[in-house]
Coordinates of C-alpha atoms and ligand atoms in Angstrom, one line a residue:
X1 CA -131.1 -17.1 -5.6
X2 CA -128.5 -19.7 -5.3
X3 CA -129.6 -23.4 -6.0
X4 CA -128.9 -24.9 -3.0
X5 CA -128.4 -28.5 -4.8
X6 CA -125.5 -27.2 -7.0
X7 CA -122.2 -28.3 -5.9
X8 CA -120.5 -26.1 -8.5
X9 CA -119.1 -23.5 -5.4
X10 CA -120.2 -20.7 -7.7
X11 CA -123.7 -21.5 -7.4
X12 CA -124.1 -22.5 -3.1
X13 CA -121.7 -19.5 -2.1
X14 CA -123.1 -17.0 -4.8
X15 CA -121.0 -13.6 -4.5
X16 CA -124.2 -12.0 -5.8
X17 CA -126.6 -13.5 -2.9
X18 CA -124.3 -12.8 0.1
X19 CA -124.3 -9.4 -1.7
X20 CA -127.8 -8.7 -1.3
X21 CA -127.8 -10.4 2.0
X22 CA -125.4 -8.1 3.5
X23 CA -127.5 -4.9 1.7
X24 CA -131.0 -6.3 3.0
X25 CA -129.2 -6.9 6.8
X26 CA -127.5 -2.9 6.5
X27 CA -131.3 -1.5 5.7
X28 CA -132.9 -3.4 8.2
X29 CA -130.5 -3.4 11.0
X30 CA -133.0 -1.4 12.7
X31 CA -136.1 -2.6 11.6
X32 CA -137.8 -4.0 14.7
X33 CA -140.7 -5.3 13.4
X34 CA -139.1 -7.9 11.3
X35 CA -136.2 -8.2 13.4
X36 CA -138.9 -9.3 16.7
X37 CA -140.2 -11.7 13.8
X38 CA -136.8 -13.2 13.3
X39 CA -136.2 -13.7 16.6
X40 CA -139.7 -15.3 17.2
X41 CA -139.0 -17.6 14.4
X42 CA -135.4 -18.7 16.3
X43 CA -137.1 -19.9 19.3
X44 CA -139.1 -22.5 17.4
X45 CA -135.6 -23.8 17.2
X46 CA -135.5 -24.8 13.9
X47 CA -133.2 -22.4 12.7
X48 CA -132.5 -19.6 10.5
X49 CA -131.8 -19.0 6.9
X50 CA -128.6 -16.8 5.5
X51 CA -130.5 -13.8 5.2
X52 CA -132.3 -13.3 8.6
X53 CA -129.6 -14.4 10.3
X54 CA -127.2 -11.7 8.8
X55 CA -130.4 -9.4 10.3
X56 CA -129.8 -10.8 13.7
X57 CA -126.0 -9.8 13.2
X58 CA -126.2 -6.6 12.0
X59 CA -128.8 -5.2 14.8
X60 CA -128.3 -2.6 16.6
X61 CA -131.1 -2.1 19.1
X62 CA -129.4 -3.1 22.0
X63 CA -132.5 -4.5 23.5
X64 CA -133.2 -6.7 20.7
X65 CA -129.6 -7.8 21.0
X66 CA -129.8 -8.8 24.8
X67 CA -132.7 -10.9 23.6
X68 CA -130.7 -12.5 20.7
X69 CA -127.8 -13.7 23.8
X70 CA -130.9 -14.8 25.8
X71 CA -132.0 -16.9 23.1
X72 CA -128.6 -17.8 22.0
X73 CA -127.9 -19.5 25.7
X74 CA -131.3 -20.9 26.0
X75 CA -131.1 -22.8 22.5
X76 CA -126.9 -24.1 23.9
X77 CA -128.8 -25.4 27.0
X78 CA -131.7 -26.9 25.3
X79 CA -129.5 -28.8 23.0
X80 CA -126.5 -29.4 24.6
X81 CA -127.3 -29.3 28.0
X82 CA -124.4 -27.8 30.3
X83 CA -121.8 -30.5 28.4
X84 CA -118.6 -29.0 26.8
X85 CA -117.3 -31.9 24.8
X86 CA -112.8 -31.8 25.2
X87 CA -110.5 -32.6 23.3
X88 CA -106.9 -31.9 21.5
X89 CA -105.0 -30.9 18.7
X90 CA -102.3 -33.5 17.7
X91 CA -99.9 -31.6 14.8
X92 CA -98.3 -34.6 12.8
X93 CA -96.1 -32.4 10.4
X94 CA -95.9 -29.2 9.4
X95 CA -94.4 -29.5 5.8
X96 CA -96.5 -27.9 3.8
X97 CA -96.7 -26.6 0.1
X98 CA -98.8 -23.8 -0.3
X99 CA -98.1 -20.5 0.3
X100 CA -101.0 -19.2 2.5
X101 CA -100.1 -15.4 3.1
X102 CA -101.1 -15.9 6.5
X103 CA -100.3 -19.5 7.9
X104 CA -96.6 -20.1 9.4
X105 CA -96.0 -23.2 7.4
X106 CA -96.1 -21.2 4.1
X107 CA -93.5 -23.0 1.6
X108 CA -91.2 -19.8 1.8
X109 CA -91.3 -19.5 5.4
X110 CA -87.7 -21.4 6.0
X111 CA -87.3 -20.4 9.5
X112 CA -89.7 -22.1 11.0
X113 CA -88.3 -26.0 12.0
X114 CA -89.9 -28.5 9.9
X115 CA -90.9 -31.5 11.7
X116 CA -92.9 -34.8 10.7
X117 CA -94.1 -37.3 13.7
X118 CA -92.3 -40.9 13.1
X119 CA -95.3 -43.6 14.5
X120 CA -93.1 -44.4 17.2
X121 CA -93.1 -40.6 17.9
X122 CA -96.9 -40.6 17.4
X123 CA -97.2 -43.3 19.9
X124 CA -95.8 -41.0 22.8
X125 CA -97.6 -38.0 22.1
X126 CA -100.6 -39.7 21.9
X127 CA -99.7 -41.7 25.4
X128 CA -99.0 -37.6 26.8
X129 CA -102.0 -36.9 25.7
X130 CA -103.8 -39.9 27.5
X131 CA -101.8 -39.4 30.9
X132 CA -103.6 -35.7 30.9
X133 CA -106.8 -38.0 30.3
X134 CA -107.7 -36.8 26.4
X135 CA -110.0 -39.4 24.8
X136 CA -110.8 -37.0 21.7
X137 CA -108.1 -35.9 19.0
X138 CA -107.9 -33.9 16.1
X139 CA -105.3 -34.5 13.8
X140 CA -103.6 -31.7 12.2
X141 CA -100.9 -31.3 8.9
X142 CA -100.1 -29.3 6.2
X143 CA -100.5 -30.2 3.1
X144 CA -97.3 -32.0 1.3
X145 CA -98.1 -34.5 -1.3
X146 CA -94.2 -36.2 -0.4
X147 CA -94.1 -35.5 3.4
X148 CA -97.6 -36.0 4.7
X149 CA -99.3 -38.9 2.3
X150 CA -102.4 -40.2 2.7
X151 CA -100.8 -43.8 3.9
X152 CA -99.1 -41.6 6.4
X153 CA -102.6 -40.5 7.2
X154 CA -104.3 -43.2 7.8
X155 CA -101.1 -45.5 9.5
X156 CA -101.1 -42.7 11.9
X157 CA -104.7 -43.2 13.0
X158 CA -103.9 -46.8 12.8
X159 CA -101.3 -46.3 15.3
X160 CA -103.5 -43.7 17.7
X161 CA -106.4 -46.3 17.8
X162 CA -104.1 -49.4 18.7
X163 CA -102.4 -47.6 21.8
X164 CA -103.7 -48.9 25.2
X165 CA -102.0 -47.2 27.6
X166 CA -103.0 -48.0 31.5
X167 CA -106.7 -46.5 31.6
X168 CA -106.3 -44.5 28.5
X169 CA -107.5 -44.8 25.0
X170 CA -107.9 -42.5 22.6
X171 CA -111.9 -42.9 21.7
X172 CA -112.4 -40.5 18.2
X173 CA -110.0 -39.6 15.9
X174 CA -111.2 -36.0 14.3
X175 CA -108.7 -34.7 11.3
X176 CA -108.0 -31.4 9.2
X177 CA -106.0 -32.1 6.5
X178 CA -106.2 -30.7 2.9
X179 CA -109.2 -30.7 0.9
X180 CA -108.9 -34.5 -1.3
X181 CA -110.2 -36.8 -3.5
X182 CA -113.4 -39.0 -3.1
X183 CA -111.3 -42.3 -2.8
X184 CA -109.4 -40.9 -0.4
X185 CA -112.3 -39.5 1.8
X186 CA -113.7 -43.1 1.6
X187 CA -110.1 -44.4 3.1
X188 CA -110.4 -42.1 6.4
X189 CA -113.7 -43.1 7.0
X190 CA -112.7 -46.6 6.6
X191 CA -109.7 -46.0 8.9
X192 CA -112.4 -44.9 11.3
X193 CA -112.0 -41.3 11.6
X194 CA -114.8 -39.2 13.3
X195 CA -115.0 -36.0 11.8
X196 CA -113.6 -34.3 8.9
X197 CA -112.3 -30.4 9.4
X198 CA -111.3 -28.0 6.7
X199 CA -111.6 -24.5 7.3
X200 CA -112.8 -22.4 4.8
X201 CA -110.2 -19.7 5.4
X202 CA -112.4 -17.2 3.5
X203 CA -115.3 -17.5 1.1
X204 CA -114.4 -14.5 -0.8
X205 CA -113.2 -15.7 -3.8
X206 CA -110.7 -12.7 -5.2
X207 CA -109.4 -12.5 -1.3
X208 CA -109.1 -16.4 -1.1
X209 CA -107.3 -16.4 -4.1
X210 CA -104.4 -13.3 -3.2
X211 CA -104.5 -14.6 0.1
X212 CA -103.4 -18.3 -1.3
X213 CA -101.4 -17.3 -4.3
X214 CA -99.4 -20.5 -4.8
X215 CA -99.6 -24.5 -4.2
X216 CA -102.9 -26.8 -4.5
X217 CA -104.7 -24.3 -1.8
X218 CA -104.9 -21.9 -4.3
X219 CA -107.9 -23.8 -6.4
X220 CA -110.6 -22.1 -4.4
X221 CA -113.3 -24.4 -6.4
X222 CA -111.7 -27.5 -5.3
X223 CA -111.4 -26.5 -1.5
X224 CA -114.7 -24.9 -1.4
X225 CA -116.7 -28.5 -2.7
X226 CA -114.0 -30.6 -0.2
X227 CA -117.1 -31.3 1.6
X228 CA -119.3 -32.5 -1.1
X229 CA -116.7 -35.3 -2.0
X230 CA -115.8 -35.9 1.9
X231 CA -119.8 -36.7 2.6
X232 CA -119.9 -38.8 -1.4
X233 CA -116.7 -40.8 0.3
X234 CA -119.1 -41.9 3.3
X235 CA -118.2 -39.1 6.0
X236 CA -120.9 -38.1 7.2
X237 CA -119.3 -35.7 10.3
X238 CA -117.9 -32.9 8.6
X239 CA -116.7 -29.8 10.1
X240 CA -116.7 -26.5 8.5
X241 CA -115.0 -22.8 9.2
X242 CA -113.6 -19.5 8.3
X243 CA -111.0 -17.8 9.4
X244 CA -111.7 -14.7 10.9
X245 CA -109.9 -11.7 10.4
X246 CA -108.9 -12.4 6.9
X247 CA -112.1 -10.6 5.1
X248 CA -115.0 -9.1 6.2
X249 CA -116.8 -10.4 9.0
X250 CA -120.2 -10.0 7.5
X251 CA -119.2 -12.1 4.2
X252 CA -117.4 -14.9 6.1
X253 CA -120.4 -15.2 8.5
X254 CA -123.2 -15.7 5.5
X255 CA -120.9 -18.0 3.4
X256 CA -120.8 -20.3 6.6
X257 CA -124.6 -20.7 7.1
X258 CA -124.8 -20.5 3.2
X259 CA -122.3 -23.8 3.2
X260 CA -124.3 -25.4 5.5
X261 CA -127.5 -24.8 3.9
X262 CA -126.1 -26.3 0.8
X263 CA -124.6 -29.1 2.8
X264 CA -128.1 -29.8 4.2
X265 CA -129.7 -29.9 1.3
X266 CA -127.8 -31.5 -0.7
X267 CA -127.0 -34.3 1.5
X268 CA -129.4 -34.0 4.3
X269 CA -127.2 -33.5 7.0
X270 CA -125.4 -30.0 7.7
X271 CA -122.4 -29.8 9.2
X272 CA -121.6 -31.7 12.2
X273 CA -119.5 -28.7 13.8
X274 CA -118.6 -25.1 13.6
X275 CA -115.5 -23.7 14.6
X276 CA -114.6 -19.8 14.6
X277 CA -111.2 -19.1 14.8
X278 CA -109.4 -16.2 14.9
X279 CA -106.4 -15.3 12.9
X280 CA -103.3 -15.1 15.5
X281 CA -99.9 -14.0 15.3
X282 CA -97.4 -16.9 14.3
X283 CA -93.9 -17.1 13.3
X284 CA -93.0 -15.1 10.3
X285 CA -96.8 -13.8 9.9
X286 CA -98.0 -10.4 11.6
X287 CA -101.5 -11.0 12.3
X288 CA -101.8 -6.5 12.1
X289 CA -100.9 -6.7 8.9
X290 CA -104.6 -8.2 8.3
X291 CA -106.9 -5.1 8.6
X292 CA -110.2 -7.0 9.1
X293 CA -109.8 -8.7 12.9
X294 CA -112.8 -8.4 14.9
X295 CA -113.1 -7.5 18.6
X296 CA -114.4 -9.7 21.3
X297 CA -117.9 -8.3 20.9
X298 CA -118.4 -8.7 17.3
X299 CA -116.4 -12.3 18.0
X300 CA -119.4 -12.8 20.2
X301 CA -122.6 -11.7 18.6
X302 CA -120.9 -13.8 16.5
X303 CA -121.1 -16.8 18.1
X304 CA -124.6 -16.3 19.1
X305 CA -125.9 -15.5 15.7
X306 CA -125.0 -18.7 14.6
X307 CA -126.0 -20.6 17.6
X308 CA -129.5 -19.2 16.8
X309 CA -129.3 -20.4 12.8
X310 CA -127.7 -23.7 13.0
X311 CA -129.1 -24.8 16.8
X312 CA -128.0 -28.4 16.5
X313 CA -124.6 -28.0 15.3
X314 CA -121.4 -27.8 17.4
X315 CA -119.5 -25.1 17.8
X316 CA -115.7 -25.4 18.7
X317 CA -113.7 -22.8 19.8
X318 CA -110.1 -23.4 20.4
X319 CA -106.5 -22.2 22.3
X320 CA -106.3 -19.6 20.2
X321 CA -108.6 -17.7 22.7
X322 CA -107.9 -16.3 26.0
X323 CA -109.7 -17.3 28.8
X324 CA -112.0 -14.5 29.2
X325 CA -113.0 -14.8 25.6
X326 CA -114.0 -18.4 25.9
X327 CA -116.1 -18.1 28.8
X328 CA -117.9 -15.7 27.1
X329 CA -118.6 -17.5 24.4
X330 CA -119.3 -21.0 26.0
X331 CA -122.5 -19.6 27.4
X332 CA -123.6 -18.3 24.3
X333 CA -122.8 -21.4 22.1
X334 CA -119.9 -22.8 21.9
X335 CA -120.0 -27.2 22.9
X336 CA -116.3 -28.6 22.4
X337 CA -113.2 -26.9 23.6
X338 CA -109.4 -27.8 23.2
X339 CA -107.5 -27.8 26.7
X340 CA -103.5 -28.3 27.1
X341 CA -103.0 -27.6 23.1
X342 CA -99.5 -27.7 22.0
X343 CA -99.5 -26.5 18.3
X344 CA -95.7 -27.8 17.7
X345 CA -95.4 -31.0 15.9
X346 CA -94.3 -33.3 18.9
X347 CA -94.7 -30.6 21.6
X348 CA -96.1 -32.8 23.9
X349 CA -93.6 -34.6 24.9
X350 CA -90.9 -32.3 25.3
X351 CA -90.6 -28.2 25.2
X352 CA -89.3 -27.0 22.1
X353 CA -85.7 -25.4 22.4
X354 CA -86.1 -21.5 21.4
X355 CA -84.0 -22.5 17.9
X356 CA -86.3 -25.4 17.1
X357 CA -89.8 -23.8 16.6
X358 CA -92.4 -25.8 14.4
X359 CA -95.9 -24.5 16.3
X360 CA -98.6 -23.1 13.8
X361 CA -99.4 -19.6 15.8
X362 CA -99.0 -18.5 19.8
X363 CA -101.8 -20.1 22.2
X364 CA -103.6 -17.7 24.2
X365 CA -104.8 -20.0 26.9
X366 CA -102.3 -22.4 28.3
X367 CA -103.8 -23.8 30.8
X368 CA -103.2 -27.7 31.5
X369 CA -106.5 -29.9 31.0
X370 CA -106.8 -30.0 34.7
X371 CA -106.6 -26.1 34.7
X372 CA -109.5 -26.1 32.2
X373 CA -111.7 -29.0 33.3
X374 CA -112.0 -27.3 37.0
X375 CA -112.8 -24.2 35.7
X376 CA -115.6 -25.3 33.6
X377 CA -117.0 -27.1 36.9
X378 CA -116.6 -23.9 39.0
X379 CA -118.7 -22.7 35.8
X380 CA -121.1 -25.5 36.4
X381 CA -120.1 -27.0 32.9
X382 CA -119.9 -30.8 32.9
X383 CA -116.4 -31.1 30.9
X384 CA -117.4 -34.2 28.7
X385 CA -115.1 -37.0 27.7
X386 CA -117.8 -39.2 26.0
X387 CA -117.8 -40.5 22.8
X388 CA -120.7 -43.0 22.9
X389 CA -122.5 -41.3 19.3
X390 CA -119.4 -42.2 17.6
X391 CA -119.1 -45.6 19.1
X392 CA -122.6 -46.6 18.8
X393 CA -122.5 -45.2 15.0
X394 CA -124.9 -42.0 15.9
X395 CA -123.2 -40.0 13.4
X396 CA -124.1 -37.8 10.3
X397 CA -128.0 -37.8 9.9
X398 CA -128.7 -40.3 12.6
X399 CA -126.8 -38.0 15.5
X400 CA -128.8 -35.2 13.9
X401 CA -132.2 -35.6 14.0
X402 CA -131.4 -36.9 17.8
X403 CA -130.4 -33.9 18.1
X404 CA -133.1 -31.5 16.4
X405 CA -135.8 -33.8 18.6
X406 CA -133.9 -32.6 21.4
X407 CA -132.9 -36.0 22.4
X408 CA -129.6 -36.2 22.3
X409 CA -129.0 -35.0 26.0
X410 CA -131.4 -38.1 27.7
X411 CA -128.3 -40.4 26.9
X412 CA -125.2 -37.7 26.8
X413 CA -125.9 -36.6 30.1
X414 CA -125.9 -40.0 32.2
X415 CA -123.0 -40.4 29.9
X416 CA -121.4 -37.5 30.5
X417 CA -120.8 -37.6 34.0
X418 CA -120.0 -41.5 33.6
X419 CA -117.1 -40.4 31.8
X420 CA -116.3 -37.5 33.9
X421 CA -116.0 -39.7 37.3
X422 CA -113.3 -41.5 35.0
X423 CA -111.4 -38.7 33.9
X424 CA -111.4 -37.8 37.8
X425 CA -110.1 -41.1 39.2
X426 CA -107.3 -41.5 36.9
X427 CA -105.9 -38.0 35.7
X428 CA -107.7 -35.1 38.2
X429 CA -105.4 -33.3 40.4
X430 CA -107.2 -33.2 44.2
X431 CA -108.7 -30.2 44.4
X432 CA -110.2 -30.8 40.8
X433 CA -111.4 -34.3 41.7
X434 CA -113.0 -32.4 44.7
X435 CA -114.9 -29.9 42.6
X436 CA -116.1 -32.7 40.0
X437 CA -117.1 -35.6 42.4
X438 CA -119.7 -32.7 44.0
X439 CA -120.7 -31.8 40.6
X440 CA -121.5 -35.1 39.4
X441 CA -123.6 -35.7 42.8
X442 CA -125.7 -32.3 41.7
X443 CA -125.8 -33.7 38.5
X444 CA -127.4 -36.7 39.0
X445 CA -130.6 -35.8 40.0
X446 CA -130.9 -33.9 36.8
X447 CA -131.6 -37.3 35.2
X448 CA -135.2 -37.1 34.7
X449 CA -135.9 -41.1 34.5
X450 CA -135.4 -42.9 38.2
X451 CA -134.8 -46.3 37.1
X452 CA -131.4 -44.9 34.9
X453 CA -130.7 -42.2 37.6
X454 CA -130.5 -45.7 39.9
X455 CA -128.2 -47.6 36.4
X456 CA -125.6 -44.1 36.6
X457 CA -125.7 -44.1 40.5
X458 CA -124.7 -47.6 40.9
X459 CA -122.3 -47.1 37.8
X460 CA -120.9 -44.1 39.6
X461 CA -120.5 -46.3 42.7
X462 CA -118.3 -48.7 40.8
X463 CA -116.1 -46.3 38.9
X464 CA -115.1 -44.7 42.3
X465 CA -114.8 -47.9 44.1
X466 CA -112.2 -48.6 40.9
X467 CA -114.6 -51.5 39.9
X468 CA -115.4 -51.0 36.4
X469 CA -117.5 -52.6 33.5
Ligands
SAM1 N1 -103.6 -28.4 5.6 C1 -105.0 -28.2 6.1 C2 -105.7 -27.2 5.2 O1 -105.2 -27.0 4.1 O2 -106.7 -26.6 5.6 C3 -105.0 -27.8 7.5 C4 -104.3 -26.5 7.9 S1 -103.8 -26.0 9.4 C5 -103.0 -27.3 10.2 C6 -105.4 -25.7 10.3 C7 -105.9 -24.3 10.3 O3 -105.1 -23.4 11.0 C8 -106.0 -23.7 8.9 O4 -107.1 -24.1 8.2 C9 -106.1 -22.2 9.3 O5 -107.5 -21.8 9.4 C10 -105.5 -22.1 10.7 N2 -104.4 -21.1 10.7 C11 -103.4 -21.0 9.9 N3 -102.6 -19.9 10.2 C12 -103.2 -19.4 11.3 C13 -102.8 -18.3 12.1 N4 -101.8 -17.5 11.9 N5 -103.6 -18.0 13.2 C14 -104.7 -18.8 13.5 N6 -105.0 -19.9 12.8 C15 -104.3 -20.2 11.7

């Protein structure tokens, strides 16, 4: 076994353990008996470990599976309630580098426009992004020691934090930029980011390294402990992920939950989100040419598999999914979604002319935030522009074990729809503001305590009367 306290990579994501895992989930795919005693073990919520979770995945009794979504959408609901936290990508630049085998920005790839946000031209996508009514951002670079330094980094947050723009403010900074030093870590949490994101791409070592053959990416060890020095520089949100399509499904979903357990251990705290993408086609990549994509029900089982194991983490999923896809998955799972993404480096502001393309890979749903945010109310979903946690400091540990006791949605909710009326007044179109205002009024009397159902009422009131605190 793996020591979990290790941060030497070889030793948390031990090829040998995932391995075995993946034999011992194959021979007992279709053992019921232990597989009813996983599942029994999931609804104490407490989670799962590596190994029975890659049971849960590889099971193929379908009733057994029905139960695994049941539980799956029961745990989403019990933790998170019927939020769906938004938010946006924001590309800075995409110099990059490496020479990912798979990622548009590869060094070689000299087609594709290379592009690098000015602060001035930060300052009006970030005001775009507030007129749709974003509050939440995640940053997004390649990695170029020259182009994109970590000053650049963290006068670019400087800049998105200071901009006031009439009811708009952008709330929580998120960012996924190369993996870094310690001292460097310590400076974006300084700066006042909220979560730090680096994908994983693949935790198969010998496919990591052909599929990252040249440029700093290519030092699997030093990507694969990123985290370790992210949480020893004082973030304590960190956000992991693989890539899927890239290797084996079954590999890339127990070197996740083995990651997390390490992260747990070691420091306490796992990660503070998931996300799954999906590997898409982009300029100058043909996302075919990868023979191990997965369909939309192994992308979903998925989903719910880790649901069950990690039940108080959250689970992004972003534009790279169509519509269908991520309604499926937001009831089995998923808590934050992207809505009105532009992955070009300045693309909110202005369409890109067809000579002048910088975006990473093609969106599948490109909806407008308003598109997005009436849906999920048709769905019942309260889209959620809150960022209290991160204001009030309930991050890392402290946001967690709100979480695991469950608590977490006595103050998101109230919060929630506080937020929501906002978003309404200022940015909804009419029929959306519609929808919403007789959602919230639903919503309401689903908080359980009268004397702050009366606070968010009166609260409510004001907001709409355009009378706020
Ligand atoms: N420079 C950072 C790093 O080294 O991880 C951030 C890279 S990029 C802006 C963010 C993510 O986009 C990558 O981690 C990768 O998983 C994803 N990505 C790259 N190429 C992709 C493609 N063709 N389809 C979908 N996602 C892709």
């Amino acid at each position: 076994m793996y020591d979990v306290n290790s941060k030497c990579p070889d030793d948390f994501i031990n090829h040998e353990e995932i391995l075995t895992t993946l034999a011992y989930a194959e021979e007992n795919k279709h053992n019921e008996a232990l597989i009813d005693s996983i599942i029994e073990k999931a609804k104490k919520r407490k989670g799962l470990s590596h190994r029975e979770a890659a049971v849960l995945l590889d099971c193929d009794i379908e009733e057994k599976n029905q139960e695994i979504y049941k539980l799956a959408e029961q745990i989403k609901k019990d933790f998170y309630g019927n939020r769906i936290v938004m938010f946006a990508p924001l590309y800075l630049s995409n110099y990059c580098i490496n020479g990912c085998t798979y990622c548009p920005y590869h060094m070689k790839n000299k087609h594709i426009a290379r592009k690098k946000l000015t602060q001035e031209e930060i300052r009006r996508e970030v005001i775009a992004l507030q007129d749709m009514g974003h509050k939440r951002l995640a940053l997004e670079a390649g990695e170029d020691p020259v182009h994109n330094t970590m000053d650049y980094y963290l006068d670019s947050i400087n800049t998105i934090y200071s901009i006031k723009h009439k009811n708009g403010a952008i709330r929580r900074v998120n960012i996924n930029i190369a993996a870094t030093t310690v001292d460097n870590y310590r400076l974006l949490k300084e700066a006042g980011i909220g979560t730090y994101i680096l994908f994983q791409e693949t935790y198969h070592k010998k496919s990591y390294l052909e599929l990252h053959p040249t440029g700093p990416k290519h030092d699997y060890d030093y990507h694969t402990t990123a985290m370790d020095r992210a949480m020893e520089g004082g973030i304590d949100d960190v956000g992991i992920g693989v890539l899927f399509g890239l290797d084996k499904y079954r590999y890339e979903f127990t070197g996740l939950l083995m990651h997390a357990e390490h992260l747990e251990a070691a420091f306490g705290v796992g990660p503070h989100t998931i996300s799954v993408p999906r590997l898409r086609h982009a300029d100058d990549i043909d996302a075919d040419a990868f023979d191990n994509g997965i369909d939309d029900d192994t992308f979903a089982k998925i989903v719910a598999c880790i649901r069950i194991a990690v039940p108080y983490t959250g689970m992004i999923i972003s534009t790279r999914e169509n519509q269908k896809c991520r309604e499926r998955v937001l009831h089995l799972g998923i808590s934050q979604i992207s809505g009105g993404s532009r992955t070009s480096v300045g693309g909110y502001c202005e369409p890109e002319p067809e000579d002048e393309r910088s975006e990473q890979f093609d969106v599948s749903d490109t909806r407008t935030l308003d598109e997005v945010v009436r849906w999920l109310m048709e769905m019942d979903y309260i889209p959620s522009f809150c960022t209290a946690c991160y204001r009030e400091g309930r991050t890392g540990d402290r946001f967690m074990s709100l979480c695991k006791s469950g608590q977490i949605q006595n103050c998101c909710h109230p919060n929630a729809l506080m937020t929501l009326e906002e978003y309404l007044m200022d940015y909804a179109s009419p029929e959306t503001k519609a929808i919403g205002d007789k959602l919230i009024d639903r919503e309401i009397l689903n908080v359980p305590n009268l004397k702050a159902r009366a606070v968010v009422e009166e609260n409510l009131r004001l907001i709409r009367e355009n009378n706020r605190r």
